[in-house]
Amino acid sequence: MKKMLSKEEIKVVLEKLDERFPDAKAELNYTNPFELLIATILSAQCTDVQVNKTTSVLFQELKTPEDYIKLSEEEIGKRIKSCGFYKTKGKNILETCRLLIENHNSQVPDTMEELTKLPGVGRKTANVVLSNAFDIPGIAVDTHVFRVANRIGLADSKNVLDTEKDLMDNIDKQIWSKAHHLLIFHGRRICKARKPLCDICPVREYCFYYEREVQE
């Protein structure tokens, strides 16, 4: 049974999503790579809206890795508590800041290899930083991208890493970052987790989920 669209069909799907979401872009607020790194670490299992509320205050006070490591885990925890999992995130942020100071002259590295050596930074976070802060093509697979890509048929994988590989294989490298944002916008606004709004979906005629679950 066919489970993945052809590259040509995927291209059309992305074009249609681009027409629906021409303003698709990163929704985390940041002014430099370091702020984006911190915001993305905080965004794990937390909404971008809540992260932006937290960082609007946090980034006024703390601007460099040196500023962060002056704080204890308890002190950083109080400042990021609203983002959830604040103990783990606080510990990761402080250790990441120490490593940035010790190994990278307080600068955020611009390679997948170096970024994923930092605590709390997996491929998703690294791809967000690389594509948005350094304009390096990447597809960050978060819960929205994973769900939407496999529902529609842009990927056919059971895990995040294989989904990323499918998308990299099926989408032109020059639009990886754009595709990432389009899939997130579509997942948040239309192809929702519990009740996708298939009646207003611009790509339902291509979607395996719609064909299998809705039309039958």
PDB file of C-alpha atoms in Angstrom:
ATOM      1  CA  MET A   1       0.000   0.000   0.000  1.00  0.00           C
ATOM      2  CA  LYS A   2       1.343   3.408  -0.995  1.00  0.00           C
ATOM      3  CA  LYS A   3       2.240   5.450   2.089  1.00  0.00           C
ATOM      4  CA  MET A   4       4.422   8.264   0.751  1.00  0.00           C
ATOM      5  CA  LEU A   5       3.814  10.881  -1.899  1.00  0.00           C
ATOM      6  CA  SER A   6       6.083  11.307  -4.886  1.00  0.00           C
ATOM      7  CA  LYS A   7       8.632  14.124  -4.829  1.00  0.00           C
ATOM      8  CA  GLU A   8       6.545  16.017  -7.364  1.00  0.00           C
ATOM      9  CA  GLU A   9       3.426  15.654  -5.209  1.00  0.00           C
ATOM     10  CA  ILE A  10       5.374  16.764  -2.138  1.00  0.00           C
ATOM     11  CA  LYS A  11       6.534  19.836  -4.040  1.00  0.00           C
ATOM     12  CA  VAL A  12       2.909  20.688  -4.843  1.00  0.00           C
ATOM     13  CA  VAL A  13       1.869  20.147  -1.215  1.00  0.00           C
ATOM     14  CA  LEU A  14       4.553  22.552   0.005  1.00  0.00           C
ATOM     15  CA  GLU A  15       3.559  25.112  -2.637  1.00  0.00           C
ATOM     16  CA  LYS A  16      -0.048  24.937  -1.464  1.00  0.00           C
ATOM     17  CA  LEU A  17       1.008  25.298   2.164  1.00  0.00           C
ATOM     18  CA  ASP A  18       3.149  28.278   1.193  1.00  0.00           C
ATOM     19  CA  GLU A  19       0.102  29.876  -0.411  1.00  0.00           C
ATOM     20  CA  ARG A  20      -1.903  29.312   2.790  1.00  0.00           C
ATOM     21  CA  PHE A  21       0.896  30.346   5.177  1.00  0.00           C
ATOM     22  CA  PRO A  22       3.066  32.925   3.358  1.00  0.00           C
ATOM     23  CA  ASP A  23       4.192  34.333   6.712  1.00  0.00           C
ATOM     24  CA  ALA A  24       5.464  30.994   8.063  1.00  0.00           C
ATOM     25  CA  LYS A  25       8.585  31.605  10.113  1.00  0.00           C
ATOM     26  CA  ALA A  26      10.128  30.935  13.512  1.00  0.00           C
ATOM     27  CA  GLU A  27       7.730  32.043  16.253  1.00  0.00           C
ATOM     28  CA  LEU A  28      10.288  32.164  19.043  1.00  0.00           C
ATOM     29  CA  ASN A  29      11.534  35.673  19.736  1.00  0.00           C
ATOM     30  CA  TYR A  30      15.309  36.199  19.671  1.00  0.00           C
ATOM     31  CA  THR A  31      17.907  38.714  18.526  1.00  0.00           C
ATOM     32  CA  ASN A  32      21.009  36.523  18.251  1.00  0.00           C
ATOM     33  CA  PRO A  33      22.055  32.838  18.086  1.00  0.00           C
ATOM     34  CA  PHE A  34      22.565  32.591  21.851  1.00  0.00           C
ATOM     35  CA  GLU A  35      19.047  33.808  22.631  1.00  0.00           C
ATOM     36  CA  LEU A  36      17.617  31.395  20.074  1.00  0.00           C
ATOM     37  CA  LEU A  37      19.559  28.513  21.631  1.00  0.00           C
ATOM     38  CA  ILE A  38      18.210  29.320  25.109  1.00  0.00           C
ATOM     39  CA  ALA A  39      14.663  29.817  23.814  1.00  0.00           C
ATOM     40  CA  THR A  40      14.716  26.526  21.920  1.00  0.00           C
ATOM     41  CA  ILE A  41      15.942  24.608  24.962  1.00  0.00           C
ATOM     42  CA  LEU A  42      13.072  26.154  26.926  1.00  0.00           C
ATOM     43  CA  SER A  43      10.564  25.250  24.200  1.00  0.00           C
ATOM     44  CA  ALA A  44      10.765  21.496  24.847  1.00  0.00           C
ATOM     45  CA  GLN A  45       7.209  20.430  25.767  1.00  0.00           C
ATOM     46  CA  CYS A  46       6.217  24.075  26.067  1.00  0.00           C
ATOM     47  CA  THR A  47       4.446  26.452  23.690  1.00  0.00           C
ATOM     48  CA  ASP A  48       6.345  29.166  21.854  1.00  0.00           C
ATOM     49  CA  VAL A  49       3.861  31.674  23.290  1.00  0.00           C
ATOM     50  CA  GLN A  50       4.821  30.752  26.854  1.00  0.00           C
ATOM     51  CA  VAL A  51       8.529  30.700  26.033  1.00  0.00           C
ATOM     52  CA  ASN A  52       8.280  34.195  24.545  1.00  0.00           C
ATOM     53  CA  LYS A  53       6.553  35.450  27.692  1.00  0.00           C
ATOM     54  CA  THR A  54       9.384  34.026  29.787  1.00  0.00           C
ATOM     55  CA  THR A  55      12.238  35.219  27.589  1.00  0.00           C
ATOM     56  CA  SER A  56      10.812  38.733  27.238  1.00  0.00           C
ATOM     57  CA  VAL A  57      11.884  39.173  30.875  1.00  0.00           C
ATOM     58  CA  LEU A  58      14.795  36.720  30.953  1.00  0.00           C
ATOM     59  CA  PHE A  59      16.658  38.241  28.004  1.00  0.00           C
ATOM     60  CA  GLN A  60      16.504  41.715  29.485  1.00  0.00           C
ATOM     61  CA  GLU A  61      18.410  40.499  32.531  1.00  0.00           C
ATOM     62  CA  LEU A  62      20.651  37.775  31.104  1.00  0.00           C
ATOM     63  CA  LYS A  63      22.431  38.487  27.820  1.00  0.00           C
ATOM     64  CA  THR A  64      25.560  36.314  27.753  1.00  0.00           C
ATOM     65  CA  PRO A  65      26.653  32.861  28.961  1.00  0.00           C
ATOM     66  CA  GLU A  66      28.656  34.665  31.661  1.00  0.00           C
ATOM     67  CA  ASP A  67      25.457  36.244  32.979  1.00  0.00           C
ATOM     68  CA  TYR A  68      23.792  32.850  33.357  1.00  0.00           C
ATOM     69  CA  ILE A  69      26.577  31.051  35.177  1.00  0.00           C
ATOM     70  CA  LYS A  70      26.506  33.677  37.922  1.00  0.00           C
ATOM     71  CA  LEU A  71      23.178  32.137  38.943  1.00  0.00           C
ATOM     72  CA  SER A  72      22.534  28.928  40.849  1.00  0.00           C
ATOM     73  CA  GLU A  73      20.234  26.217  39.505  1.00  0.00           C
ATOM     74  CA  GLU A  74      17.586  27.417  41.945  1.00  0.00           C
ATOM     75  CA  GLU A  75      17.880  30.998  40.757  1.00  0.00           C
ATOM     76  CA  ILE A  76      17.644  30.122  37.063  1.00  0.00           C
ATOM     77  CA  GLY A  77      14.804  27.730  37.882  1.00  0.00           C
ATOM     78  CA  LYS A  78      12.696  30.543  39.337  1.00  0.00           C
ATOM     79  CA  ARG A  79      13.107  32.548  36.160  1.00  0.00           C
ATOM     80  CA  ILE A  80      12.093  29.739  33.783  1.00  0.00           C
ATOM     81  CA  LYS A  81       9.597  27.849  35.957  1.00  0.00           C
ATOM     82  CA  SER A  82       6.635  28.803  33.758  1.00  0.00           C
ATOM     83  CA  CYS A  83       8.129  26.816  30.860  1.00  0.00           C
ATOM     84  CA  GLY A  84       7.871  23.496  32.711  1.00  0.00           C
ATOM     85  CA  PHE A  85      10.573  20.940  33.527  1.00  0.00           C
ATOM     86  CA  TYR A  86      12.471  23.910  34.890  1.00  0.00           C
ATOM     87  CA  LYS A  87      14.915  21.911  37.010  1.00  0.00           C
ATOM     88  CA  THR A  88      16.199  19.886  34.068  1.00  0.00           C
ATOM     89  CA  LYS A  89      16.113  22.842  31.687  1.00  0.00           C
ATOM     90  CA  GLY A  90      17.882  25.078  34.201  1.00  0.00           C
ATOM     91  CA  LYS A  91      20.626  22.535  34.757  1.00  0.00           C
ATOM     92  CA  ASN A  92      21.079  22.058  31.005  1.00  0.00           C
ATOM     93  CA  ILE A  93      21.175  25.780  30.324  1.00  0.00           C
ATOM     94  CA  LEU A  94      23.808  26.429  32.985  1.00  0.00           C
ATOM     95  CA  GLU A  95      25.995  23.552  31.790  1.00  0.00           C
ATOM     96  CA  THR A  96      25.571  24.648  28.173  1.00  0.00           C
ATOM     97  CA  CYS A  97      26.666  28.161  29.113  1.00  0.00           C
ATOM     98  CA  ARG A  98      29.749  26.797  30.873  1.00  0.00           C
ATOM     99  CA  LEU A  99      30.685  24.769  27.803  1.00  0.00           C
ATOM    100  CA  LEU A 100      30.141  27.744  25.495  1.00  0.00           C
ATOM    101  CA  ILE A 101      32.540  29.771  27.636  1.00  0.00           C
ATOM    102  CA  GLU A 102      35.122  27.003  27.985  1.00  0.00           C
ATOM    103  CA  ASN A 103      35.080  25.579  24.465  1.00  0.00           C
ATOM    104  CA  HIS A 104      33.621  28.193  22.122  1.00  0.00           C
ATOM    105  CA  ASN A 105      34.727  31.609  23.364  1.00  0.00           C
ATOM    106  CA  SER A 106      31.131  32.203  24.546  1.00  0.00           C
ATOM    107  CA  GLN A 107      29.818  31.863  20.988  1.00  0.00           C
ATOM    108  CA  VAL A 108      27.180  29.417  19.750  1.00  0.00           C
ATOM    109  CA  PRO A 109      28.787  26.861  17.404  1.00  0.00           C
ATOM    110  CA  ASP A 110      27.406  26.543  13.877  1.00  0.00           C
ATOM    111  CA  THR A 111      27.724  22.801  13.300  1.00  0.00           C
ATOM    112  CA  MET A 112      25.424  19.920  14.146  1.00  0.00           C
ATOM    113  CA  GLU A 113      28.315  18.006  15.725  1.00  0.00           C
ATOM    114  CA  GLU A 114      29.248  20.754  18.174  1.00  0.00           C
ATOM    115  CA  LEU A 115      25.713  21.837  18.983  1.00  0.00           C
ATOM    116  CA  THR A 116      24.554  18.340  19.880  1.00  0.00           C
ATOM    117  CA  LYS A 117      27.401  18.039  22.378  1.00  0.00           C
ATOM    118  CA  LEU A 118      25.647  20.685  24.490  1.00  0.00           C
ATOM    119  CA  PRO A 119      23.288  19.505  27.274  1.00  0.00           C
ATOM    120  CA  GLY A 120      19.643  19.676  26.282  1.00  0.00           C
ATOM    121  CA  VAL A 121      20.467  20.067  22.600  1.00  0.00           C
ATOM    122  CA  GLY A 122      19.342  17.270  20.294  1.00  0.00           C
ATOM    123  CA  ARG A 123      19.049  17.302  16.515  1.00  0.00           C
ATOM    124  CA  LYS A 124      15.759  19.202  16.619  1.00  0.00           C
ATOM    125  CA  THR A 125      17.160  22.069  18.674  1.00  0.00           C
ATOM    126  CA  ALA A 126      20.380  22.091  16.670  1.00  0.00           C
ATOM    127  CA  ASN A 127      18.468  22.263  13.383  1.00  0.00           C
ATOM    128  CA  VAL A 128      16.361  25.164  14.683  1.00  0.00           C
ATOM    129  CA  VAL A 129      19.504  27.092  15.606  1.00  0.00           C
ATOM    130  CA  LEU A 130      21.396  26.234  12.421  1.00  0.00           C
ATOM    131  CA  SER A 131      18.552  27.102  10.053  1.00  0.00           C
ATOM    132  CA  ASN A 132      17.263  30.226  11.776  1.00  0.00           C
ATOM    133  CA  ALA A 133      20.388  31.749  13.293  1.00  0.00           C
ATOM    134  CA  PHE A 134      22.977  30.707  10.708  1.00  0.00           C
ATOM    135  CA  ASP A 135      20.853  30.194   7.576  1.00  0.00           C
ATOM    136  CA  ILE A 136      22.126  26.622   7.227  1.00  0.00           C
ATOM    137  CA  PRO A 137      19.491  24.341   5.628  1.00  0.00           C
ATOM    138  CA  GLY A 138      17.888  21.984   8.105  1.00  0.00           C
ATOM    139  CA  ILE A 139      14.581  20.330   8.991  1.00  0.00           C
ATOM    140  CA  ALA A 140      13.861  20.322  12.706  1.00  0.00           C
ATOM    141  CA  VAL A 141      11.378  17.545  13.441  1.00  0.00           C
ATOM    142  CA  ASP A 142       9.253  18.500  16.427  1.00  0.00           C
ATOM    143  CA  THR A 143       5.908  16.937  17.324  1.00  0.00           C
ATOM    144  CA  HIS A 144       4.059  19.020  14.695  1.00  0.00           C
ATOM    145  CA  VAL A 145       6.455  18.225  11.862  1.00  0.00           C
ATOM    146  CA  PHE A 146       6.507  14.526  12.786  1.00  0.00           C
ATOM    147  CA  ARG A 147       2.715  14.312  12.906  1.00  0.00           C
ATOM    148  CA  VAL A 148       1.971  16.337   9.775  1.00  0.00           C
ATOM    149  CA  ALA A 149       4.709  14.834   7.598  1.00  0.00           C
ATOM    150  CA  ASN A 150       3.635  11.275   8.337  1.00  0.00           C
ATOM    151  CA  ARG A 151      -0.084  12.013   8.153  1.00  0.00           C
ATOM    152  CA  ILE A 152       0.067  13.641   4.737  1.00  0.00           C
ATOM    153  CA  GLY A 153       2.693  11.338   3.259  1.00  0.00           C
ATOM    154  CA  LEU A 154       5.798  13.490   3.081  1.00  0.00           C
ATOM    155  CA  ALA A 155       7.433  10.829   5.242  1.00  0.00           C
ATOM    156  CA  ASP A 156       6.663   7.270   6.247  1.00  0.00           C
ATOM    157  CA  SER A 157       8.537   6.696   9.484  1.00  0.00           C
ATOM    158  CA  LYS A 158       7.902   5.615  13.053  1.00  0.00           C
ATOM    159  CA  ASN A 159      10.477   7.876  14.697  1.00  0.00           C
ATOM    160  CA  VAL A 160      11.841  11.403  14.531  1.00  0.00           C
ATOM    161  CA  LEU A 161      15.245  10.594  13.050  1.00  0.00           C
ATOM    162  CA  ASP A 162      13.857   8.547  10.169  1.00  0.00           C
ATOM    163  CA  THR A 163      11.225  11.208   9.526  1.00  0.00           C
ATOM    164  CA  GLU A 164      13.991  13.798   9.254  1.00  0.00           C
ATOM    165  CA  LYS A 165      15.827  11.539   6.775  1.00  0.00           C
ATOM    166  CA  ASP A 166      12.680  11.039   4.689  1.00  0.00           C
ATOM    167  CA  LEU A 167      12.052  14.774   4.528  1.00  0.00           C
ATOM    168  CA  MET A 168      15.659  15.515   3.610  1.00  0.00           C
ATOM    169  CA  ASP A 169      15.436  12.941   0.826  1.00  0.00           C
ATOM    170  CA  ASN A 170      12.079  14.144  -0.483  1.00  0.00           C
ATOM    171  CA  ILE A 171      12.476  17.934  -0.286  1.00  0.00           C
ATOM    172  CA  ASP A 172      14.931  20.166  -2.111  1.00  0.00           C
ATOM    173  CA  LYS A 173      17.683  21.220   0.277  1.00  0.00           C
ATOM    174  CA  GLN A 174      17.236  24.900  -0.498  1.00  0.00           C
ATOM    175  CA  ILE A 175      13.752  24.884   1.032  1.00  0.00           C
ATOM    176  CA  TRP A 176      14.343  22.588   4.016  1.00  0.00           C
ATOM    177  CA  SER A 177      14.055  25.448   6.496  1.00  0.00           C
ATOM    178  CA  LYS A 178      10.979  26.903   4.791  1.00  0.00           C
ATOM    179  CA  ALA A 179       9.335  23.474   4.689  1.00  0.00           C
ATOM    180  CA  HIS A 180       9.972  23.072   8.420  1.00  0.00           C
ATOM    181  CA  HIS A 181       8.102  26.286   9.184  1.00  0.00           C
ATOM    182  CA  LEU A 182       5.250  25.459   6.795  1.00  0.00           C
ATOM    183  CA  LEU A 183       4.677  22.074   8.419  1.00  0.00           C
ATOM    184  CA  ILE A 184       4.701  23.633  11.906  1.00  0.00           C
ATOM    185  CA  PHE A 185       2.203  26.336  10.892  1.00  0.00           C
ATOM    186  CA  HIS A 186      -0.033  23.723   9.274  1.00  0.00           C
ATOM    187  CA  GLY A 187       0.184  21.499  12.360  1.00  0.00           C
ATOM    188  CA  ARG A 188      -0.677  24.286  14.761  1.00  0.00           C
ATOM    189  CA  ARG A 189      -3.461  25.858  12.745  1.00  0.00           C
ATOM    190  CA  ILE A 190      -5.115  23.093  10.722  1.00  0.00           C
ATOM    191  CA  CYS A 191      -3.620  19.592  11.061  1.00  0.00           C
ATOM    192  CA  LYS A 192      -4.052  19.521  14.823  1.00  0.00           C
ATOM    193  CA  ALA A 193      -3.193  16.486  16.914  1.00  0.00           C
ATOM    194  CA  ARG A 194      -6.609  15.473  18.252  1.00  0.00           C
ATOM    195  CA  LYS A 195      -8.979  16.949  15.706  1.00  0.00           C
ATOM    196  CA  PRO A 196      -7.450  17.968  12.384  1.00  0.00           C
ATOM    197  CA  LEU A 197      -9.540  20.517  10.474  1.00  0.00           C
ATOM    198  CA  CYS A 198      -9.667  18.495   7.260  1.00  0.00           C
ATOM    199  CA  ASP A 199     -12.633  20.469   5.919  1.00  0.00           C
ATOM    200  CA  ILE A 200     -10.441  23.570   5.472  1.00  0.00           C
ATOM    201  CA  CYS A 201      -7.162  21.810   4.648  1.00  0.00           C
ATOM    202  CA  PRO A 202      -5.548  23.044   1.414  1.00  0.00           C
ATOM    203  CA  VAL A 203      -3.758  19.735   0.793  1.00  0.00           C
ATOM    204  CA  ARG A 204      -6.386  17.165   1.739  1.00  0.00           C
ATOM    205  CA  GLU A 205      -6.604  15.814  -1.822  1.00  0.00           C
ATOM    206  CA  TYR A 206      -2.999  14.622  -1.412  1.00  0.00           C
ATOM    207  CA  CYS A 207      -3.260  13.466   2.201  1.00  0.00           C
ATOM    208  CA  PHE A 208      -3.144   9.769   3.087  1.00  0.00           C
ATOM    209  CA  TYR A 209      -4.719  10.441   6.488  1.00  0.00           C
ATOM    210  CA  TYR A 210      -7.716  12.182   4.870  1.00  0.00           C
ATOM    211  CA  GLU A 211      -8.093   9.377   2.332  1.00  0.00           C
ATOM    212  CA  ARG A 212      -7.820   6.647   4.954  1.00  0.00           C
ATOM    213  CA  GLU A 213      -9.479   8.082   8.061  1.00  0.00           C
ATOM    214  CA  VAL A 214     -11.934  10.730   6.870  1.00  0.00           C
ATOM    215  CA  GLN A 215     -13.294   9.678   3.510  1.00  0.00           C
ATOM    216  CA  GLU A 216     -13.828   6.032   4.350  1.00  0.00           C
TER     217      GLU A 216
END
